[in-house]
PDB file of C-alpha atoms in Angstrom:
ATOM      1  CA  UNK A   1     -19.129   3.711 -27.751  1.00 54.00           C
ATOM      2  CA  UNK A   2     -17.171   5.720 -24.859  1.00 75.00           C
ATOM      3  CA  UNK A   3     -18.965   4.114 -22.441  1.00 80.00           C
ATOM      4  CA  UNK A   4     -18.552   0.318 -23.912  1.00 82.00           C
ATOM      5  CA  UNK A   5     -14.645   0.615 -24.707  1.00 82.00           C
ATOM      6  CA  UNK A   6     -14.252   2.280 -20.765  1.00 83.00           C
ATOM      7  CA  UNK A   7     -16.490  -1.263 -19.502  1.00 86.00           C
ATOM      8  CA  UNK A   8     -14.438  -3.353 -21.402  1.00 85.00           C
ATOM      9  CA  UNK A   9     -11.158  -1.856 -20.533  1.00 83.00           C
ATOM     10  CA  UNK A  10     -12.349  -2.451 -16.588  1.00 86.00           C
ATOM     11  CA  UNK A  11     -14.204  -5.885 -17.725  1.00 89.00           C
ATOM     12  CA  UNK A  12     -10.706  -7.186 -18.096  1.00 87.00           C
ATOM     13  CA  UNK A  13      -8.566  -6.673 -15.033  1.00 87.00           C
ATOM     14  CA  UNK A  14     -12.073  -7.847 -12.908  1.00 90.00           C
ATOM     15  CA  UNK A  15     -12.225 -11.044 -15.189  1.00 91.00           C
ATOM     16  CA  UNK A  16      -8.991 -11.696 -14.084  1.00 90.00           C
ATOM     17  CA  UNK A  17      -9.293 -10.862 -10.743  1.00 90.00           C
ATOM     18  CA  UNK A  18     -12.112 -13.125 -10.826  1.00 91.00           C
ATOM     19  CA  UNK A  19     -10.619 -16.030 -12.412  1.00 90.00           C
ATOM     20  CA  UNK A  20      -7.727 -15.788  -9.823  1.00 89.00           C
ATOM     21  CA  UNK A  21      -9.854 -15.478  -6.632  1.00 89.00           C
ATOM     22  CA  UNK A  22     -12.068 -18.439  -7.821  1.00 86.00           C
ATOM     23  CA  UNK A  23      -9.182 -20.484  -8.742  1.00 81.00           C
ATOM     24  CA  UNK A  24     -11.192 -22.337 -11.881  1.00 79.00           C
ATOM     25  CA  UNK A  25      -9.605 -21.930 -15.482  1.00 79.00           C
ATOM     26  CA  UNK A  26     -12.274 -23.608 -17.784  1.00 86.00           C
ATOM     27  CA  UNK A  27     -13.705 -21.391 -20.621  1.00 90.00           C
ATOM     28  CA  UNK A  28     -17.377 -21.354 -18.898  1.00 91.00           C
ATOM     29  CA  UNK A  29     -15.855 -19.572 -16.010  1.00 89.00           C
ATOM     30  CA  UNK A  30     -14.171 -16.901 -18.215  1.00 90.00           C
ATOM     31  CA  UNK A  31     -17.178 -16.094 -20.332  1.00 93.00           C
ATOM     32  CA  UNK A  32     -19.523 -15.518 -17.321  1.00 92.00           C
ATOM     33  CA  UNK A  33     -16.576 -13.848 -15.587  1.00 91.00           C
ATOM     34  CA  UNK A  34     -16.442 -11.588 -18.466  1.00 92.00           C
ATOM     35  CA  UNK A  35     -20.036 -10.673 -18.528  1.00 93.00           C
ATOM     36  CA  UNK A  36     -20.378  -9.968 -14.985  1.00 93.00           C
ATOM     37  CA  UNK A  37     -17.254  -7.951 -15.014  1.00 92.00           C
ATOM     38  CA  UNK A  38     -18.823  -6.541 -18.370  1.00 91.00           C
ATOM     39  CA  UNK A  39     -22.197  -5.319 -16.373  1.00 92.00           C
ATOM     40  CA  UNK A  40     -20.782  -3.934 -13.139  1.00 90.00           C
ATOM     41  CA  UNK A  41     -17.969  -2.220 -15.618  1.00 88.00           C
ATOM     42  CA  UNK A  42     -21.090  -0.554 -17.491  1.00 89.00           C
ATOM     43  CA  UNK A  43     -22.057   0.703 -13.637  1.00 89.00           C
ATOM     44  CA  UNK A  44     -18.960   2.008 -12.646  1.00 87.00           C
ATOM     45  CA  UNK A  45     -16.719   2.936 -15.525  1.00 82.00           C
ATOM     46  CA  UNK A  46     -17.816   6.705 -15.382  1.00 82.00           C
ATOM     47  CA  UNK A  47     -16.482   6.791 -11.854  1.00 82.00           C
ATOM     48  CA  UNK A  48     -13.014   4.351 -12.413  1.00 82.00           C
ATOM     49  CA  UNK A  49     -11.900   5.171 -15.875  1.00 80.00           C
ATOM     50  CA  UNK A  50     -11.613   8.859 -17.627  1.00 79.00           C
ATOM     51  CA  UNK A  51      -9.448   7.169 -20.079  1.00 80.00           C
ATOM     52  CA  UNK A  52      -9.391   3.555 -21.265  1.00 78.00           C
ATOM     53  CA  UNK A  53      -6.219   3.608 -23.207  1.00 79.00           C
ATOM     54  CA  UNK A  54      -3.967   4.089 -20.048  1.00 80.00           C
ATOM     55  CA  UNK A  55      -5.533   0.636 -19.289  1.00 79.00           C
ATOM     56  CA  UNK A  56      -4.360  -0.529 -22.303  1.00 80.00           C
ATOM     57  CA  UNK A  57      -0.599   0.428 -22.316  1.00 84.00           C
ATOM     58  CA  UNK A  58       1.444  -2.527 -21.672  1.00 86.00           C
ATOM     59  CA  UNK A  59       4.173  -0.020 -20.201  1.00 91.00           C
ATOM     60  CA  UNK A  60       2.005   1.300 -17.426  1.00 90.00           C
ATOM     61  CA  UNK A  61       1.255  -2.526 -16.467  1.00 89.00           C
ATOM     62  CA  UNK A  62       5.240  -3.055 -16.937  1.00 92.00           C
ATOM     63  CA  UNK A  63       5.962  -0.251 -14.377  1.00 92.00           C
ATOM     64  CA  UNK A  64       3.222  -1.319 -12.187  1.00 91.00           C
ATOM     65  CA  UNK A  65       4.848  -5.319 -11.803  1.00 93.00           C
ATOM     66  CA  UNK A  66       8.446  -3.460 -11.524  1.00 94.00           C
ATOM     67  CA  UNK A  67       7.029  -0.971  -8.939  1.00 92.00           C
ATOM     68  CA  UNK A  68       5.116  -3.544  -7.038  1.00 92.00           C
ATOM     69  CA  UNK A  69       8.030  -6.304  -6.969  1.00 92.00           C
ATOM     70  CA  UNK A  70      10.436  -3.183  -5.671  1.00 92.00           C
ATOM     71  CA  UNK A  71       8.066  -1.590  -3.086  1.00 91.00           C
ATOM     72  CA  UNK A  72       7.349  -5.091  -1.665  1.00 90.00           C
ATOM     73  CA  UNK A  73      11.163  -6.307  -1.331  1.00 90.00           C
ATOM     74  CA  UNK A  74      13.452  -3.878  -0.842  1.00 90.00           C
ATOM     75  CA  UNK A  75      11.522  -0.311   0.430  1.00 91.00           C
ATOM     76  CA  UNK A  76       9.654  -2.473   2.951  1.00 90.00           C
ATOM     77  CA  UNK A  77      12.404  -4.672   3.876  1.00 91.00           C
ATOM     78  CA  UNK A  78      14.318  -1.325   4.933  1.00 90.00           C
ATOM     79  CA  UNK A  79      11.239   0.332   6.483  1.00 90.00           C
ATOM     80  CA  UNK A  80      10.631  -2.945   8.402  1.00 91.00           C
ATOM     81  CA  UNK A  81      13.689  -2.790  10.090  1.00 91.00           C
ATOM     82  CA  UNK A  82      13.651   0.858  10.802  1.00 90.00           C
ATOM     83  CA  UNK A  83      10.518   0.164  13.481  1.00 90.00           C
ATOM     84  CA  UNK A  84      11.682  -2.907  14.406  1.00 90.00           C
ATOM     85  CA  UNK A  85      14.461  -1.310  15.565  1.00 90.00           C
ATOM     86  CA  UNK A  86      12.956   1.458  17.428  1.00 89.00           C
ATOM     87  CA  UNK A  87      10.628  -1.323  18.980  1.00 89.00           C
ATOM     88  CA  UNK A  88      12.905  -2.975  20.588  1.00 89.00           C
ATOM     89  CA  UNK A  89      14.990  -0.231  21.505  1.00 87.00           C
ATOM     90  CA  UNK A  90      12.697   3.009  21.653  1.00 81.00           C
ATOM     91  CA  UNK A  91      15.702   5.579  22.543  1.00 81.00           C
ATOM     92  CA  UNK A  92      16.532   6.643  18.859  1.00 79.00           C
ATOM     93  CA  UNK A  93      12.389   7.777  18.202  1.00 83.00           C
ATOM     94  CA  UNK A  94      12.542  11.479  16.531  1.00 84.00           C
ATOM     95  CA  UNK A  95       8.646  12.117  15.954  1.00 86.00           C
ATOM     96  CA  UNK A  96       7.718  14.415  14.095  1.00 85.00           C
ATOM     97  CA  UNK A  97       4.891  15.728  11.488  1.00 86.00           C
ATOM     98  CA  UNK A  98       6.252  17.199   7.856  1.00 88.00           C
ATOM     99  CA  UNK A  99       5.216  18.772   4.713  1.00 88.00           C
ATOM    100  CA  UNK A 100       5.983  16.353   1.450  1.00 89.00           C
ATOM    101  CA  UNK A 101       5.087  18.472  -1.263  1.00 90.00           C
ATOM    102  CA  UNK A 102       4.072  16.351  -4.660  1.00 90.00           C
ATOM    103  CA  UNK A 103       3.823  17.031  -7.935  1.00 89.00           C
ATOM    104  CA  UNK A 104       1.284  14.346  -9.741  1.00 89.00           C
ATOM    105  CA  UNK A 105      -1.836  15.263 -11.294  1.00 87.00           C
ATOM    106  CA  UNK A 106      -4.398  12.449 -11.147  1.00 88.00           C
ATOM    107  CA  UNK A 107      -6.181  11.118  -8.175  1.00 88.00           C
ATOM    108  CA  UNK A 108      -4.578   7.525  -8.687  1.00 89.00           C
ATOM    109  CA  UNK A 109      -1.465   8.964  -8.491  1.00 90.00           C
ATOM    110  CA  UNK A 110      -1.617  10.592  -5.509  1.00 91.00           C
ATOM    111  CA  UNK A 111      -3.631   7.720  -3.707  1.00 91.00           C
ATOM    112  CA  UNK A 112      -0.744   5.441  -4.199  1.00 91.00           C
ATOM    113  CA  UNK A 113       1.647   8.163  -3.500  1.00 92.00           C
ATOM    114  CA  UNK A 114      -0.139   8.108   0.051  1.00 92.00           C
ATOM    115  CA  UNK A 115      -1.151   4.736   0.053  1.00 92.00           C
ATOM    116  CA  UNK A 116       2.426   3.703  -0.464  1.00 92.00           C
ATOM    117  CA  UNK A 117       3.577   6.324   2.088  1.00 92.00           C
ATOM    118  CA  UNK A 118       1.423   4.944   4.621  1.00 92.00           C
ATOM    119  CA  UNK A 119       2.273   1.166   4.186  1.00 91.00           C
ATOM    120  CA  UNK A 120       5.488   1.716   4.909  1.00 90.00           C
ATOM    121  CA  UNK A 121       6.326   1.994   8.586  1.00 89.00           C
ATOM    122  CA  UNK A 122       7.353   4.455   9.805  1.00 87.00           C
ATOM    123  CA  UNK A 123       5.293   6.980   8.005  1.00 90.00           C
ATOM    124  CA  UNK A 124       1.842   7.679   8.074  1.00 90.00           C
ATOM    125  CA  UNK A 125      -0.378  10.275   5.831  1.00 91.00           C
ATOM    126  CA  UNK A 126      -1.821  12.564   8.337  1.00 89.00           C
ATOM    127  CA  UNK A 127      -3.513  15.080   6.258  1.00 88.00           C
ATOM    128  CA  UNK A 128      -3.705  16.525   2.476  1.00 89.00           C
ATOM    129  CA  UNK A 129      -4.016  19.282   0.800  1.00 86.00           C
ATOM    130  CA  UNK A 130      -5.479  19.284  -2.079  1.00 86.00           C
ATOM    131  CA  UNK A 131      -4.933  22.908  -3.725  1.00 86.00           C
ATOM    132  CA  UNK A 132      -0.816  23.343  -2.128  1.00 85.00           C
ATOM    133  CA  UNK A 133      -0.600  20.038  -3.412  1.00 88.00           C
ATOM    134  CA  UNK A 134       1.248  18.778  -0.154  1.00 87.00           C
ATOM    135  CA  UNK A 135       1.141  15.898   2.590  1.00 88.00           C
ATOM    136  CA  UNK A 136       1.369  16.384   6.254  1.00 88.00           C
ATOM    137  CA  UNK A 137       3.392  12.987   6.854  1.00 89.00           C
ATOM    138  CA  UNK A 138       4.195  11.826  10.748  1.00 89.00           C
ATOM    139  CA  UNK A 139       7.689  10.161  10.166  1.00 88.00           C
ATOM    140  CA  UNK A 140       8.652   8.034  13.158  1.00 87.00           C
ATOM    141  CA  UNK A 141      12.472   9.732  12.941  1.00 86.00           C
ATOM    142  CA  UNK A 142      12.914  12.720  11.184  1.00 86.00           C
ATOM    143  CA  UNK A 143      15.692  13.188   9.558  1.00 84.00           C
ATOM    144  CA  UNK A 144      14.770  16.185   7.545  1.00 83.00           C
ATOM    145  CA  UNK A 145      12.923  19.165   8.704  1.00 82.00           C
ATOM    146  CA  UNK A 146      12.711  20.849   5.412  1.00 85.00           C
ATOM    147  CA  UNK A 147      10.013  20.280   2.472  1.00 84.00           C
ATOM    148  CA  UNK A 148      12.446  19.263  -0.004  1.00 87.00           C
ATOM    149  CA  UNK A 149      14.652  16.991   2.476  1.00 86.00           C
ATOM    150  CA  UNK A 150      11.334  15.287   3.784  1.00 85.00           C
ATOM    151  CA  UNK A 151      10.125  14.900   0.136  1.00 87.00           C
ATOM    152  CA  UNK A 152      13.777  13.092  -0.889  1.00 89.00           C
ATOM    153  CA  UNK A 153      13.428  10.874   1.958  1.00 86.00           C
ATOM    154  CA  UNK A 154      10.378   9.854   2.027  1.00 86.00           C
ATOM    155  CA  UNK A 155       8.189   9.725  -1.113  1.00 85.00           C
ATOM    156  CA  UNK A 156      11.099  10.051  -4.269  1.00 89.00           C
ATOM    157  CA  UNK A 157      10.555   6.899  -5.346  1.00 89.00           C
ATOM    158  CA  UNK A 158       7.204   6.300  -5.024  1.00 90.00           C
ATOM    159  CA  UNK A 159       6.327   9.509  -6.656  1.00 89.00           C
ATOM    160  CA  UNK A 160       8.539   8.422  -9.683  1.00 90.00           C
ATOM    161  CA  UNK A 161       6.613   5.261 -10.089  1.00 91.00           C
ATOM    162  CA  UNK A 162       3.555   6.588  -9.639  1.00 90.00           C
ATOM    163  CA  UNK A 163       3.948   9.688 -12.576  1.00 90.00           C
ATOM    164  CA  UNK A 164       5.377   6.659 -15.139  1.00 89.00           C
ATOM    165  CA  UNK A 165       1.993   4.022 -14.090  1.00 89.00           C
ATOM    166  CA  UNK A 166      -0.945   6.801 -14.071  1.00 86.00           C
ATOM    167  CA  UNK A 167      -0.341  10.432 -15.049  1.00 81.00           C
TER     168      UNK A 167
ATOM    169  CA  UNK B   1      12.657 -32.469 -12.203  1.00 76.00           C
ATOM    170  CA  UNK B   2      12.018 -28.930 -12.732  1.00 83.00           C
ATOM    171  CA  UNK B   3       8.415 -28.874 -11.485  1.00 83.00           C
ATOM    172  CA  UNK B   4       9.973 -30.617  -8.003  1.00 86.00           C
ATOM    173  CA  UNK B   5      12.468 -27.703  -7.782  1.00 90.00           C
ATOM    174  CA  UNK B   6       9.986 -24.865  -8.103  1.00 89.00           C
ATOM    175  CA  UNK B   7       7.661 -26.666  -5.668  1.00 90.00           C
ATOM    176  CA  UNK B   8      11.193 -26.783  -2.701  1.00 91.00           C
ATOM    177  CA  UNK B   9      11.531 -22.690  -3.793  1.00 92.00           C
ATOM    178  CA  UNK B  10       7.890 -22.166  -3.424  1.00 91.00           C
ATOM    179  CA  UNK B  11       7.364 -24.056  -0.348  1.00 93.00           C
ATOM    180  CA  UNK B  12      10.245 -23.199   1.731  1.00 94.00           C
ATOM    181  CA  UNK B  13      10.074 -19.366   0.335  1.00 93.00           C
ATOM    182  CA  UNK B  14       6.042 -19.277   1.755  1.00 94.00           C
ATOM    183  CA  UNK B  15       7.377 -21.328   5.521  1.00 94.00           C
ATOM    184  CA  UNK B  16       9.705 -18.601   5.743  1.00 94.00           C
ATOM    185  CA  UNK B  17       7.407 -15.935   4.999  1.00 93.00           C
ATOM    186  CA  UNK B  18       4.483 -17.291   7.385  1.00 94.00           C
ATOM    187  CA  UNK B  19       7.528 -17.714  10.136  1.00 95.00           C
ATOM    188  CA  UNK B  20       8.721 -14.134   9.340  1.00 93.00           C
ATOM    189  CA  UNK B  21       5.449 -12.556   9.804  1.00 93.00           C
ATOM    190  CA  UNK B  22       4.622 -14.792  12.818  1.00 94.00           C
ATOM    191  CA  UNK B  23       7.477 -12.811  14.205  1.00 94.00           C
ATOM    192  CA  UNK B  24       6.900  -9.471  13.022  1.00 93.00           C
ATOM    193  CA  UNK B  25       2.916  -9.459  14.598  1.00 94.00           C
ATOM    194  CA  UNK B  26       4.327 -10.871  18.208  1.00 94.00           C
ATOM    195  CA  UNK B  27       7.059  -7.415  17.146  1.00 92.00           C
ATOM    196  CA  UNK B  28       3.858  -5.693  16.096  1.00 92.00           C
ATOM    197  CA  UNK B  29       2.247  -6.028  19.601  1.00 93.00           C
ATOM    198  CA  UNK B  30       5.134  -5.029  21.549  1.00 92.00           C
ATOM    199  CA  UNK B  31       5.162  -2.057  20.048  1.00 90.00           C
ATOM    200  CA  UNK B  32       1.723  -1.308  20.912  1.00 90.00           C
ATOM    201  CA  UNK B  33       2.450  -1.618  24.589  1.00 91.00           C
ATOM    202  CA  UNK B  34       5.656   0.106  24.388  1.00 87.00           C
ATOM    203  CA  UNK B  35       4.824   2.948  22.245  1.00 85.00           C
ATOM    204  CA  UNK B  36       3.339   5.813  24.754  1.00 82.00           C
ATOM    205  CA  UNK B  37       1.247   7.993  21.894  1.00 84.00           C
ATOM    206  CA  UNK B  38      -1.276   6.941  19.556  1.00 87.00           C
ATOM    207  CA  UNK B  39       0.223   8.030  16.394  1.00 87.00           C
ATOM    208  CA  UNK B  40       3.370   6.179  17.456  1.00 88.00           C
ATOM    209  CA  UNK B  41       1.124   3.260  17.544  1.00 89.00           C
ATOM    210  CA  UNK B  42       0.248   3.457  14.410  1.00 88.00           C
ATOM    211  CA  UNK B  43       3.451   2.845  13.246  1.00 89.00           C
ATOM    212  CA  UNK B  44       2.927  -1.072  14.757  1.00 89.00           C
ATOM    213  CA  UNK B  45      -0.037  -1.164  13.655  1.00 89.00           C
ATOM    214  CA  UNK B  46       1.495  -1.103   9.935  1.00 89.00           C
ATOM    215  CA  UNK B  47       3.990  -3.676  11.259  1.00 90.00           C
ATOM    216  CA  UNK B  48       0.709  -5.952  11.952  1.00 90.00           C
ATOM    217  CA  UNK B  49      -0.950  -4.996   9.049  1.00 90.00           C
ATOM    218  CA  UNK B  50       1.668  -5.610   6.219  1.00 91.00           C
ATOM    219  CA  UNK B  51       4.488  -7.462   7.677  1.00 89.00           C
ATOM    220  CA  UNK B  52       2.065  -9.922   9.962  1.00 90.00           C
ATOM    221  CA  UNK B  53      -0.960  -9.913   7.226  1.00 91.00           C
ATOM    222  CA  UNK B  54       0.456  -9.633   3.665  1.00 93.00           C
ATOM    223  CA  UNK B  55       3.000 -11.463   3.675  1.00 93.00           C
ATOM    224  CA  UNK B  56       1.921 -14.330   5.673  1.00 94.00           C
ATOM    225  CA  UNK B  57      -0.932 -14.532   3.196  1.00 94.00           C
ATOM    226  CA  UNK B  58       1.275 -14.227   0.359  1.00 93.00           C
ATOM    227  CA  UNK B  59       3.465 -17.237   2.290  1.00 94.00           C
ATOM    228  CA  UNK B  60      -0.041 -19.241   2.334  1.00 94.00           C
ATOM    229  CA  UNK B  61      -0.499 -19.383  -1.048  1.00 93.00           C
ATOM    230  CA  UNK B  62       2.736 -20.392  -2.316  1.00 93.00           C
ATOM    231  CA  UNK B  63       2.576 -23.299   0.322  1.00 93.00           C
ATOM    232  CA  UNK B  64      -1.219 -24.355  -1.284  1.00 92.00           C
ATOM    233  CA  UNK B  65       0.754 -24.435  -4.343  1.00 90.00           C
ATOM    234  CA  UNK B  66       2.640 -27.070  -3.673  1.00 91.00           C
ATOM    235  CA  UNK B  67       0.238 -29.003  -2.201  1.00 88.00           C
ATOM    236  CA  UNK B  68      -0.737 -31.440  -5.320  1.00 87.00           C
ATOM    237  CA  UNK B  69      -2.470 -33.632  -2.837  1.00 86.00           C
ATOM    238  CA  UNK B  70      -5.814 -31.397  -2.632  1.00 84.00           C
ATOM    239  CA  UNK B  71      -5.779 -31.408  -6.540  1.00 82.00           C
ATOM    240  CA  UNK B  72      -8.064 -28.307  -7.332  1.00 83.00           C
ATOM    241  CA  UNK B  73      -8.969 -27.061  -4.100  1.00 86.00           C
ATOM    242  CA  UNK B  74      -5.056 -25.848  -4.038  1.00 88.00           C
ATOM    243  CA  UNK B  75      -6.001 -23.317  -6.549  1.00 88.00           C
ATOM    244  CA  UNK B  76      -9.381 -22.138  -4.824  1.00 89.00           C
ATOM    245  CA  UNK B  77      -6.587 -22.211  -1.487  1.00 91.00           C
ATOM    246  CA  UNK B  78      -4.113 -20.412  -3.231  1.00 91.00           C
ATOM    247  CA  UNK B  79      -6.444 -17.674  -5.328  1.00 91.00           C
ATOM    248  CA  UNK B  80      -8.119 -16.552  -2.174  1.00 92.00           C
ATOM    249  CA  UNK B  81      -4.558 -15.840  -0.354  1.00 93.00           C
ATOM    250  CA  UNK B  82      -3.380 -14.053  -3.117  1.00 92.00           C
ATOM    251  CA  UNK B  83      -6.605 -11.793  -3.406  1.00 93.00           C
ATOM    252  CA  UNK B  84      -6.936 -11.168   0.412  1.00 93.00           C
ATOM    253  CA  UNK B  85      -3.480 -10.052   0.061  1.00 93.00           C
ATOM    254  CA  UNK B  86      -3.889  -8.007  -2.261  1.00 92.00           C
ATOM    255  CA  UNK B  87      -6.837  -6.167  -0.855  1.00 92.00           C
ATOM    256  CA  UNK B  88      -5.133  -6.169   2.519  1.00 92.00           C
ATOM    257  CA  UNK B  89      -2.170  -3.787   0.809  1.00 91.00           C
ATOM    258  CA  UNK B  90      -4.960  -1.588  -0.878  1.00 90.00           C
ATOM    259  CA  UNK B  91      -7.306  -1.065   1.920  1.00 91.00           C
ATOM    260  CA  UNK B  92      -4.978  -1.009   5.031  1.00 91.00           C
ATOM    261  CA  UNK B  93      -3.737   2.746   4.516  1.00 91.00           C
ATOM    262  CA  UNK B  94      -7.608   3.834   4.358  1.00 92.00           C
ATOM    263  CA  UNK B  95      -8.284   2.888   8.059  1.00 90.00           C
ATOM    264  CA  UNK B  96      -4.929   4.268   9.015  1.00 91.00           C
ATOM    265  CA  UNK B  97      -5.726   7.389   7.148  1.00 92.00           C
ATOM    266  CA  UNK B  98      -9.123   8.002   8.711  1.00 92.00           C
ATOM    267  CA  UNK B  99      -7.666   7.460  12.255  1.00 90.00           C
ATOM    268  CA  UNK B 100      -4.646  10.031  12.380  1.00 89.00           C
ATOM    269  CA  UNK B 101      -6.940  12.129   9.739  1.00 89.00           C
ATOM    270  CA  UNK B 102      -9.794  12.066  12.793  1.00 89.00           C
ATOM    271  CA  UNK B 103      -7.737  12.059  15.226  1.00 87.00           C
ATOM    272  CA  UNK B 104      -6.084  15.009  14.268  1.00 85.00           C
ATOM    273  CA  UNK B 105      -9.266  17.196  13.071  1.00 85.00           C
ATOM    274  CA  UNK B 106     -10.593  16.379  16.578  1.00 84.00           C
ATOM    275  CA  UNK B 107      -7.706  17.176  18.742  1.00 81.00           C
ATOM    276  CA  UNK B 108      -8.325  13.827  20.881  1.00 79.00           C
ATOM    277  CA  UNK B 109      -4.762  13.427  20.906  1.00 78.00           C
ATOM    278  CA  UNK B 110      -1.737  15.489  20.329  1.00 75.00           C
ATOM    279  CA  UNK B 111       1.451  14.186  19.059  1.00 70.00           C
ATOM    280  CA  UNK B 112       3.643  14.293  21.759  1.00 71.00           C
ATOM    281  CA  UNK B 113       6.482  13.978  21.909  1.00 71.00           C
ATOM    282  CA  UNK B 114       7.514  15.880  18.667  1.00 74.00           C
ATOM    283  CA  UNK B 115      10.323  17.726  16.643  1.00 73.00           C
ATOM    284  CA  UNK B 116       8.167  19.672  14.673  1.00 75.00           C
ATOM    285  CA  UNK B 117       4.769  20.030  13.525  1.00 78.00           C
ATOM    286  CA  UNK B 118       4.253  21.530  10.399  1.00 74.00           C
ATOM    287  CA  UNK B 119       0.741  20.835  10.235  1.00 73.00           C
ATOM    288  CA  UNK B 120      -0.097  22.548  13.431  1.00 76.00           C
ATOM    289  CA  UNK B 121       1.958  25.427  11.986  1.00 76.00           C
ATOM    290  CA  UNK B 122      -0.258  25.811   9.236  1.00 76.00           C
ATOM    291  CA  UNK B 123      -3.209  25.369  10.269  1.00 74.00           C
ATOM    292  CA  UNK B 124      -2.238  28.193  13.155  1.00 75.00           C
ATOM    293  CA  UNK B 125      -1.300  30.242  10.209  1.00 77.00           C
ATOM    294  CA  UNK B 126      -5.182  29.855   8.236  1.00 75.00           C
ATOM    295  CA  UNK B 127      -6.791  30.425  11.349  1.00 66.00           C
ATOM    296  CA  UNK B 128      -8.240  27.320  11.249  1.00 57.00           C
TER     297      UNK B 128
END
């Protein structure tokens, strides 16, 4: 029973995935998408899922489309412009590696925390660690030397959205 | 009426996102040259990678959209941009990762010039 409700709660997103990528809504395309998403969701849902409800919480999915329509308009609009910036005129460049402590407990979490980090230019995830619960982040211009003052600058907000979509 | 409107917003939207990230991977490989340290270049690298791949891609499918012309093939057009993009966003960090992660581990290259290095600190302070 575990196993068949934590396939089906991955057999969804995949059919979807599938029906998008392949660009064909008819009902025949569904139904096999759904069994192939079923069968490779029996393979893997051990190793994806550790609990199917969070997949089934419309709030998590709300704060995912939120998070995802924010990160990709405004914070990369503004990192974007940072790099730009120091492209075209390199004089202003403040390298640097810091500590951003965070304070999420599941592995999603912190792999958008450092995905997110890491997409944004300017920063780049250097190294983690695991038990301090802290990344080593190279910031392009650092404006804070401190722990706290790195962590306020650079990962607030992603941190935020990522305790409200998967802790 | 409607349906004419949200084809303009969609079209023109995706032109000027192609256009923008046209611009932003010509920025991207500037700042490769110009950029004197590899970790720096990493930075442009992420330039290229979301502002001159995702977007772009995103810019592509909006534009298939539109295009009523091709009659289903728009939606194959249009469902494979949005699905590269989407992996682009999730699997770009990984390689960027791995490089400053392996670069650092193997000391190829230090980051110089720098303000501070906390990491270096640290590790100094294990005895790693």
């Amino acid at each position: 029973m575990g196993r068949a409700a934590k396939a089906a709660a991955l057999a969804v997103p995949l059919t979807i995935l599938y029906l998008v990528y392949t660009g064909s809504w008819s009902l025949f395309e569904a139904v096999i998408g759904f069994a192939a998403s079923f069968i490779v969701g029996l393979l893997f849902a051990d190793a994806v899922v550790s609990r199917p409800s969070k997949l089934y919480s419309p709030v998590r999915w709300a704060w995912a489309l939120v998070y995802a329509v924010l990160y990709f308009t405004i914070i990369e609009l503004r990192a974007h412009a940072q790099v730009v910036k120091l492209i075209i005129s390199p004089g202003g460049m403040k390298p640097g590696i810091v500590r951003v402590p965070y304070s999420v407990e599941t592995d999603y979490a912190v792999t958008t925390i450092a995905n997110s980090i890491t997409n944004t230019p300017g920063t780049v995830v250097v190294d983690i660690d695991e038990k301090g619960k802290k990344m080593y982040v190279h910031w392009i211009k650092v404006e804070d030397e401190t722990d706290e003052g790195a962590r306020r600058h650079v990962s607030m907000v992603f941190e935020k959205y990522a305790k409200r979509i998967f802790d | 009426m409607i349906a004419g409107l949200v084809d303009a917003i969609l079209y023109y939207l995706g032109a000027a996102l192609l256009l923008i990230g046209g611009v932003l991977d010509v920025i991207a490989a500037i700042g490769m040259n110009r950029f004197r340290n590899f970790y720096l270049r990493l930075h442009a690298a992420t330039v290229g990678a979301i502002g001159g791949g995702f977007y772009p891609l995103l810019g592509l499918g909006m534009i298939a959209l539109t295009m009523h012309g091709l009659g289903e093939t728009r939606l194959y057009i249009a469902g494979i941009a949005f699905t590269t993009a989407l992996f682009l966003a999730l699997t770009a960090p990984v390689g960027s990762h791995a490089l400053a992660q392996g670069a650092h581990r193997g000391r190829v290259v230090l980051p110089e010039p720098v303000v501070v290095n906390k990491l270096l600190e640290d590790e100094e302070k294990q005895g790693r």
